[in-house]
CSV table of C-alpha atoms in Angstrom, one decimal:
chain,number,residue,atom,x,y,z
V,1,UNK,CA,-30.4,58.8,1.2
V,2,UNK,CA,-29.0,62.1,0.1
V,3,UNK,CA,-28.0,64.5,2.7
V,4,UNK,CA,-26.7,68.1,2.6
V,5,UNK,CA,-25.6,70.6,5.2
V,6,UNK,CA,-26.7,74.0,5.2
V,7,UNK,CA,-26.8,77.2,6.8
V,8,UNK,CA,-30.0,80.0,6.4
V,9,UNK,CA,-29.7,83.2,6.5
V,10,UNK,CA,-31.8,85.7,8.7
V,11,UNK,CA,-34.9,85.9,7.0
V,12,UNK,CA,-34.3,89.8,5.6
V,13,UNK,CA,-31.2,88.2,3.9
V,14,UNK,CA,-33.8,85.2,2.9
V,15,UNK,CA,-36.1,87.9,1.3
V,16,UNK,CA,-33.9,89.7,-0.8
V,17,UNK,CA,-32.2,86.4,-2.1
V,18,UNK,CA,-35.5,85.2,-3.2
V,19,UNK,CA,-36.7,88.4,-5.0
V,20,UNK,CA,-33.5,87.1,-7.6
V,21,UNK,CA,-33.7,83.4,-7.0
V,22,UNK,CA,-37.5,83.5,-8.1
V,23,UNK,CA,-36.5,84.9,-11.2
V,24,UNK,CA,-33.1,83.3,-12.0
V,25,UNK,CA,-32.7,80.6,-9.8
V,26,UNK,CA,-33.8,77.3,-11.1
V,27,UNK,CA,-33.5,76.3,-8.0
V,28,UNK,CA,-36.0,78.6,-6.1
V,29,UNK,CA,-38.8,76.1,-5.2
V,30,UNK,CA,-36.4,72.8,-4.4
V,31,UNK,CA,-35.1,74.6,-1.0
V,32,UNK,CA,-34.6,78.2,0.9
V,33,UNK,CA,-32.0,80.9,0.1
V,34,UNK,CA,-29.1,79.2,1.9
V,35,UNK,CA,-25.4,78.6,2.1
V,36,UNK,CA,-24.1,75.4,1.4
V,37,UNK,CA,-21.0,74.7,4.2
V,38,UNK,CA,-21.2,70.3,3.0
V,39,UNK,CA,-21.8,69.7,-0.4
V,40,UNK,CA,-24.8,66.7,-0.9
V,41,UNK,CA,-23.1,63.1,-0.1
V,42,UNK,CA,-25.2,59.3,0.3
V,43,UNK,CA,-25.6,58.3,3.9
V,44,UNK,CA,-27.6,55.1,5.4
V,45,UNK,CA,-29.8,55.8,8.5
V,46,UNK,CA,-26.6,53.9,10.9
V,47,UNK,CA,-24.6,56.6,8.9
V,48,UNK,CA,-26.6,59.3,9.8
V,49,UNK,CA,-27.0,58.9,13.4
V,50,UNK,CA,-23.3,58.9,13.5
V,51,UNK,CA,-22.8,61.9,11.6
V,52,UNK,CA,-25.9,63.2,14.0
V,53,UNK,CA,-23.6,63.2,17.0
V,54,UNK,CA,-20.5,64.2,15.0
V,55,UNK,CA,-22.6,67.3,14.3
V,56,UNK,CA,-23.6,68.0,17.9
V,57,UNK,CA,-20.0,68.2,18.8
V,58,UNK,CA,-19.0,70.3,16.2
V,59,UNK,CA,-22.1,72.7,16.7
V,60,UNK,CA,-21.0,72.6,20.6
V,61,UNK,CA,-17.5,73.9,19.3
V,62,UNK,CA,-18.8,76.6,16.7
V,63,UNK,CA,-19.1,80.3,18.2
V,64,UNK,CA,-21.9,82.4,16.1
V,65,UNK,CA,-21.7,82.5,12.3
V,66,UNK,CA,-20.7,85.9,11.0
V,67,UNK,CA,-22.3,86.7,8.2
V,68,UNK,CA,-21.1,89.9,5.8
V,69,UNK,CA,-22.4,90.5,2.4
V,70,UNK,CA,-21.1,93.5,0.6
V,71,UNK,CA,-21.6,92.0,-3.2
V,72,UNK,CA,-23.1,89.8,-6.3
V,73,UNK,CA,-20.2,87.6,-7.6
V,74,UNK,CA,-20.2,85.3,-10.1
V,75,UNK,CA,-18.4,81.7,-10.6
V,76,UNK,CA,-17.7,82.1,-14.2
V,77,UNK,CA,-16.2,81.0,-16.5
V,78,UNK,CA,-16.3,77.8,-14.3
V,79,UNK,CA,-20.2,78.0,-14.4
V,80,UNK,CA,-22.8,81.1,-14.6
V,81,UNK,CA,-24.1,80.5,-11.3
V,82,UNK,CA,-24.0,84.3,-9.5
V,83,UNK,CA,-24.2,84.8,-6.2
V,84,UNK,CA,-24.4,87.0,-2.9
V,85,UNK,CA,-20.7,86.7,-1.9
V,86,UNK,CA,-20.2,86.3,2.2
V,87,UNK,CA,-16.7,87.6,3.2
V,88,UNK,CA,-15.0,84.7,4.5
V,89,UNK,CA,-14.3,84.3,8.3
V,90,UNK,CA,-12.4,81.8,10.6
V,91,UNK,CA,-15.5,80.2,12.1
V,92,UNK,CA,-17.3,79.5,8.3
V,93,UNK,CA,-13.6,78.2,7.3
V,94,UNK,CA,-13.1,76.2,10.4
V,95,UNK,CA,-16.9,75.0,10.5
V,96,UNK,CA,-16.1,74.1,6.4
V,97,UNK,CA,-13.2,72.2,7.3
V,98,UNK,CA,-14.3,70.3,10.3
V,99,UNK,CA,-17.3,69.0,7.5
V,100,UNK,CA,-14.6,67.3,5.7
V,101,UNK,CA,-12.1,66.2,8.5
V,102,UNK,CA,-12.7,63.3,11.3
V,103,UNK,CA,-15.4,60.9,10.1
V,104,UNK,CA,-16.6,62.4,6.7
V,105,UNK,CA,-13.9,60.8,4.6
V,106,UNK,CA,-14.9,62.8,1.1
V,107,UNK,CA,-13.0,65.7,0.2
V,108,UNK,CA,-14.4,69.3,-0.8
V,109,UNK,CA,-14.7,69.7,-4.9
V,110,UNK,CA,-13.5,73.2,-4.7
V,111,UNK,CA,-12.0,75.7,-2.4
V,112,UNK,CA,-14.7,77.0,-0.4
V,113,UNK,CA,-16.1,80.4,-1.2
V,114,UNK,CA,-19.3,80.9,1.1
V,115,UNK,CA,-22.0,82.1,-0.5
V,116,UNK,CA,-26.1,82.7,-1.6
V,117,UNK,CA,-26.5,81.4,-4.9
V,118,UNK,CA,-29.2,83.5,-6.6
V,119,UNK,CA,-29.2,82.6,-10.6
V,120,UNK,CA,-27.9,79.3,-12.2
V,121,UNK,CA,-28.2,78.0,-15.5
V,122,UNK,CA,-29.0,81.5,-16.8
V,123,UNK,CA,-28.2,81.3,-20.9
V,124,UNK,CA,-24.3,83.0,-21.2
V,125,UNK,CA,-26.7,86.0,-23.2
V,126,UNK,CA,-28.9,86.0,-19.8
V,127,UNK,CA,-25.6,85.5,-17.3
V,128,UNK,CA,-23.9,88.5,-19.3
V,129,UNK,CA,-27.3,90.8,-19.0
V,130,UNK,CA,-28.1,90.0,-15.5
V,131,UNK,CA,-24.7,89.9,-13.7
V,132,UNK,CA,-23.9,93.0,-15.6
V,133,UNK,CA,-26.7,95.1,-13.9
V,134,UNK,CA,-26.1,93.1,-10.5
V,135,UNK,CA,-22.2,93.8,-10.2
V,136,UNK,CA,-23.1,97.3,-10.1
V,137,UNK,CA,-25.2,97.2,-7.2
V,138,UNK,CA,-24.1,97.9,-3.5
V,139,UNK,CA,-25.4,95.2,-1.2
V,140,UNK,CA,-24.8,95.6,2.4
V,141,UNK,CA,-25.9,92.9,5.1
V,142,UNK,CA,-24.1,91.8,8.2
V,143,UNK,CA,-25.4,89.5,10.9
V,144,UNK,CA,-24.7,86.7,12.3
V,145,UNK,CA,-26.2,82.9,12.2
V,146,UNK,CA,-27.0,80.5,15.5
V,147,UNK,CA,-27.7,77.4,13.7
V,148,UNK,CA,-26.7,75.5,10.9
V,149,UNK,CA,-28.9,72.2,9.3
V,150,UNK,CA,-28.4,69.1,8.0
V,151,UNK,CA,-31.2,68.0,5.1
V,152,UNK,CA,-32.2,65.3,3.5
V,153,UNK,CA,-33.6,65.2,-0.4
V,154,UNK,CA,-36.7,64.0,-1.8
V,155,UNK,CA,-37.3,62.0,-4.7
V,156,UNK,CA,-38.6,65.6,-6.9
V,157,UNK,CA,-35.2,67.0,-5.7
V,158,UNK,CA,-36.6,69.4,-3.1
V,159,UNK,CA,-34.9,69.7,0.4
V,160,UNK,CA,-36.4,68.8,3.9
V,161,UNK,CA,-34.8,69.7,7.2
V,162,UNK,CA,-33.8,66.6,9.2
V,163,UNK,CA,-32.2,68.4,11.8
V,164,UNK,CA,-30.8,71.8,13.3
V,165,UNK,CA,-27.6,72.3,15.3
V,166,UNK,CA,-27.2,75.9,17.8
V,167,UNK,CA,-23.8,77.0,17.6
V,168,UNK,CA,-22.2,79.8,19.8
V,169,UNK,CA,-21.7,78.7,23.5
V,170,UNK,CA,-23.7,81.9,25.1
V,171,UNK,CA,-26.7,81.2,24.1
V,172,UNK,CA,-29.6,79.4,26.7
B,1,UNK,CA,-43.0,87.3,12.0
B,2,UNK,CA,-45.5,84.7,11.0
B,3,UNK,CA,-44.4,81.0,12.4
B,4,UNK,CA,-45.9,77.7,12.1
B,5,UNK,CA,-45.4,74.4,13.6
B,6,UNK,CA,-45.7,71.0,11.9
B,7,UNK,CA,-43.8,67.7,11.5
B,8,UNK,CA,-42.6,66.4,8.4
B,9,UNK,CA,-43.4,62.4,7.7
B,10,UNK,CA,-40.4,60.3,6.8
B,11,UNK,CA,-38.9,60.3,3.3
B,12,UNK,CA,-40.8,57.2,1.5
B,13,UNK,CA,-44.6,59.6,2.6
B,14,UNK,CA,-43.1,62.4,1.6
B,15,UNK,CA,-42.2,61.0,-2.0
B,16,UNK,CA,-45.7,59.4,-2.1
B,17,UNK,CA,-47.9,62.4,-1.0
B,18,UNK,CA,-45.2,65.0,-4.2
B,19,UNK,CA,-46.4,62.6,-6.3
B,20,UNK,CA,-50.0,63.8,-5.9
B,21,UNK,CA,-48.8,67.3,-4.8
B,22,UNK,CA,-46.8,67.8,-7.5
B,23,UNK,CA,-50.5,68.3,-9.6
B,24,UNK,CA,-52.9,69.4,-7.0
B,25,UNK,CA,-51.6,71.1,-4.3
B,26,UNK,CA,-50.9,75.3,-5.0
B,27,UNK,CA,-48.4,74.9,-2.0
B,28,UNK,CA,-46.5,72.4,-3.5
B,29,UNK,CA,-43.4,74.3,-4.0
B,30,UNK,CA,-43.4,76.4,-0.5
B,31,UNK,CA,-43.1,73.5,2.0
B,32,UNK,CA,-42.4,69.8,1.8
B,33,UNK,CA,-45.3,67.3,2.6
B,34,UNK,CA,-46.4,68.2,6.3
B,35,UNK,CA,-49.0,67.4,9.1
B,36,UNK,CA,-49.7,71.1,10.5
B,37,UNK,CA,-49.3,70.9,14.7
B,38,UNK,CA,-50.6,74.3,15.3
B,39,UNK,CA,-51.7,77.0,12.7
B,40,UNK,CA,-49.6,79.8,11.4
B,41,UNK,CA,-49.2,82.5,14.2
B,42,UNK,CA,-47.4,86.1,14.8
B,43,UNK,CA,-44.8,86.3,16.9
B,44,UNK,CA,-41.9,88.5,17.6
B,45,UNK,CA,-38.4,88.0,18.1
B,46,UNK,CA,-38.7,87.9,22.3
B,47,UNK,CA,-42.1,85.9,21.8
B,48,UNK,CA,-39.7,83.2,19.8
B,49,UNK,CA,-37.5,82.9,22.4
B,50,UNK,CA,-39.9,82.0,25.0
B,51,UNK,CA,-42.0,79.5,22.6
B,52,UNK,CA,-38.4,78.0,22.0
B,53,UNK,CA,-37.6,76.8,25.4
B,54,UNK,CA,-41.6,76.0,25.5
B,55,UNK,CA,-41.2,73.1,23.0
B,56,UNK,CA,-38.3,71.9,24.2
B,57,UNK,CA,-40.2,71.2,27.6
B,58,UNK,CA,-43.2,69.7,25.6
B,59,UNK,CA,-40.6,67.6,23.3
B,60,UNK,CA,-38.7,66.1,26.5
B,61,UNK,CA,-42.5,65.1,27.7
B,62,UNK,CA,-43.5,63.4,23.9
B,63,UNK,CA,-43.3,60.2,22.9
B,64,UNK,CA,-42.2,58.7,19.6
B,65,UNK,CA,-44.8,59.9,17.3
B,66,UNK,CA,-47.6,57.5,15.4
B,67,UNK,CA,-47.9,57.8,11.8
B,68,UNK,CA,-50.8,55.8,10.6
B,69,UNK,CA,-52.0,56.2,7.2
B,70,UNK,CA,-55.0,54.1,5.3
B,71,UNK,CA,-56.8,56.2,2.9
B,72,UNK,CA,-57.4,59.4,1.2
B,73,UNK,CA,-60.2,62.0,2.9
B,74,UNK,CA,-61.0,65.2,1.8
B,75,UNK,CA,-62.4,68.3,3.8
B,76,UNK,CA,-65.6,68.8,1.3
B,77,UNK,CA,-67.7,70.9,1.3
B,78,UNK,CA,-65.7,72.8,4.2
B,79,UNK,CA,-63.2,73.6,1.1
B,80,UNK,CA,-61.7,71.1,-1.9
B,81,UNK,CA,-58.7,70.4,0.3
B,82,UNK,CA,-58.0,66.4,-0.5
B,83,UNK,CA,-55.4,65.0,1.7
B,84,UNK,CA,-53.6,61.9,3.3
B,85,UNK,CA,-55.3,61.0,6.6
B,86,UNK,CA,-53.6,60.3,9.7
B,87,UNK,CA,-55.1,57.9,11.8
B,88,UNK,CA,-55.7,59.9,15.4
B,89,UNK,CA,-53.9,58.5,18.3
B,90,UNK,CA,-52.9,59.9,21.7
B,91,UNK,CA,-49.6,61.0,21.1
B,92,UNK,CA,-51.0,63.6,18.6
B,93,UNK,CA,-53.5,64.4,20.3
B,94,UNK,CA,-52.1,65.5,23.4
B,95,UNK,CA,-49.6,67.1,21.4
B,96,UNK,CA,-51.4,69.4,19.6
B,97,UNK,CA,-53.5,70.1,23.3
B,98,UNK,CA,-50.3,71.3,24.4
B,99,UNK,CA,-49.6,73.7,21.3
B,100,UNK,CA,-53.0,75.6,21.9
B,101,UNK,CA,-52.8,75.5,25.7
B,102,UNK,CA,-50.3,77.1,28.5
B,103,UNK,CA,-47.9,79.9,27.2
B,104,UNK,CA,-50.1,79.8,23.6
B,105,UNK,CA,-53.1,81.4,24.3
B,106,UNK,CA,-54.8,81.4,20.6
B,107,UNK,CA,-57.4,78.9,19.8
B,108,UNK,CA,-57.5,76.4,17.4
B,109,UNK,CA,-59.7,77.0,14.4
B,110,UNK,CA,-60.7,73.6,13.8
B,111,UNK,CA,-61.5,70.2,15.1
B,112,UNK,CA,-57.8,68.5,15.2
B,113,UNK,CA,-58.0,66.5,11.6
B,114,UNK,CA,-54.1,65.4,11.5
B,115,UNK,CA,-53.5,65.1,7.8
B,116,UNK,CA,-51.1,65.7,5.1
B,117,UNK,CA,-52.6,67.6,2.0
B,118,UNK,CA,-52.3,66.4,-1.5
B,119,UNK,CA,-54.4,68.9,-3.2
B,120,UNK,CA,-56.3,72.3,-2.8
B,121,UNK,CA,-57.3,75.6,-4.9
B,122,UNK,CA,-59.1,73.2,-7.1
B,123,UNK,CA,-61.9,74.1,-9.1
B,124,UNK,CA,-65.0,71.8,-8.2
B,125,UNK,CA,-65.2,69.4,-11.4
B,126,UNK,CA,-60.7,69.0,-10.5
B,127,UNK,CA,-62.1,67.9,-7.2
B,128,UNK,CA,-64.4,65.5,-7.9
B,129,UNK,CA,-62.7,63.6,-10.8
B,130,UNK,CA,-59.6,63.9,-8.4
B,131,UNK,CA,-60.7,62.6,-5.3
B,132,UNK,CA,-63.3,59.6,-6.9
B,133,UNK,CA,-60.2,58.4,-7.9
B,134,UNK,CA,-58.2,58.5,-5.1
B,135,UNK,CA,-60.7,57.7,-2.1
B,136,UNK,CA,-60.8,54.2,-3.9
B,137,UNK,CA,-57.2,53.5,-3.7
B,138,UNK,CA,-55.6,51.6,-0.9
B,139,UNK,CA,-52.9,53.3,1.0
B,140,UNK,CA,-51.2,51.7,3.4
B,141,UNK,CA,-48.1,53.3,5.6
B,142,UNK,CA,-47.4,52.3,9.3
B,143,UNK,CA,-44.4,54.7,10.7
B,144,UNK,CA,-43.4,56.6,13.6
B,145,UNK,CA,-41.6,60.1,14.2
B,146,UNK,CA,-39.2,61.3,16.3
B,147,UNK,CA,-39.1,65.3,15.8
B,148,UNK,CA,-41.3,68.2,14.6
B,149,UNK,CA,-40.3,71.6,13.6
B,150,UNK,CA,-40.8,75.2,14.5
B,151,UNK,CA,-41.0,77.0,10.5
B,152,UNK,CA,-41.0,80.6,9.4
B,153,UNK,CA,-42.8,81.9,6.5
B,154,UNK,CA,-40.5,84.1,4.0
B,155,UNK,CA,-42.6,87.2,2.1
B,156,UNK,CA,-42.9,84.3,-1.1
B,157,UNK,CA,-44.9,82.4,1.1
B,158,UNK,CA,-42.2,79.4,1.6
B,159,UNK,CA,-41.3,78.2,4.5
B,160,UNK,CA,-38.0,77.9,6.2
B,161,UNK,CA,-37.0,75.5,9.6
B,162,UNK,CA,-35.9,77.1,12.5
B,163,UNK,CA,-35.6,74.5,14.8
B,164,UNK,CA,-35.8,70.9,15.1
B,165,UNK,CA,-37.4,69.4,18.4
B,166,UNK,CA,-36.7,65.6,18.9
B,167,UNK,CA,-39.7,63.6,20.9
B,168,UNK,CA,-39.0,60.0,22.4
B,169,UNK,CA,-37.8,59.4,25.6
B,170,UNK,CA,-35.6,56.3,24.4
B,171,UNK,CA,-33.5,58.6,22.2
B,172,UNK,CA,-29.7,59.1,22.8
């Protein structure tokens, strides 16, 4: 099976990602406004409830999840996929690199630049049009996160939740 | 905020019951393929916290959950809801007793049907070609379930996980 690991954000943060993704997102009904922190990788169940209690040692490890927005930004010319931007921290770049250390053996396709995809496979007429008017904007959002999931895919290419991990050693 | 609880059937159901969802069912794209535990319900921020620990108590107390399904069933003439039925067995049962009892004091709205819908919001000649089809197919899926999931609805109507509650005493 296909697994992924993801963080959401609060739901206000959920909200306003999904008054874009719904129009520009052709992702918007496969899974909620989220931040990738492992890209999708094939697992077997014995696989999985390894990387289970890999993932409960981590989450043990992980204080809470900053999480800043202050712009759109864009990954072009590599692709027009634009996104809410979250300013990176330590514990997102120490969370990221734990994901590909230890027992997950693949390595990270690109440097990692958390963020909240909102638009992807926009026409470069579309991309131009749309990011223009968003890199204008002023976006401010800062919380923080307490959990992060790991999710499985379905055959239509939607997203379920298999399991959530708490991070940030205060909490009950 | 408005929160829900249900658990979602494994992969190979989940495929089965899109396949059908993908046509007939107006909620296709805001959840995956579910059996509802206990009806969408307010609750704030403190409330949450409370319910949290709540079904952790009742998860440590479940057992590994049944999943029996033979046949198609619909909810006519209640409504055109069509959907996969679960066969009832004690597990669930006492399960859902404890969602609508103790610290939850609303009342269930319904006889406990556990089900996964297929289809709904169709018009009344949809529902009968639809469903003389399908109550004379065979279905035949024998599982069981280790987890169900506390949800939150976004303003789109989707529905996002919050947490993850493992049943089954025998797990590590």
């Amino acid at each position: 099976m296909k697994y992924g690991i993801a963080l959401f954000p609060p739901k206000n943060i959920q909200d306003f990602a999904n008054s874009y993704r719904k129009r520009y997102d052709s992702h918007y009904a496969l899974i909620p406004p989220h931040v990738t922190l492992k890209s999708p990788f094939d697992a077997d169940d014995q696989e999985v409830k390894t990387i289970v209690k890999e993932l409960r040692k981590i989450a043990a490890e992980t204080d809470l999840i900053p999480l800043k927005i202050t712009k759109f930004s864009s990954f072009y010319p590599v692709n027009n996929v634009i996104y809410l931007k979250i300013e990176p921290n330590e514990t997102l770049e120490r969370l990221h690199k734990q994901l590909y250390s230890g027992i997950f053996t693949d390595k990270p396709e690109y440097v990692f630049v958390p963020h909240i995809t909102i638009g992807r496979d926009l026409s470069n007429a579309e991309y131009a049009d749309v990011y223009g008017q968003l890199k204008m904007q002023t976006v401010h959002f800062e919380e923080t996160v307490d959990r992060f999931h790991l999710l499985y895919q379905l055959e239509n290419g939607s997203w379920t939740v298999y399991e959530t991990f708490r991070v940030g050693k205060e909490q009950e």
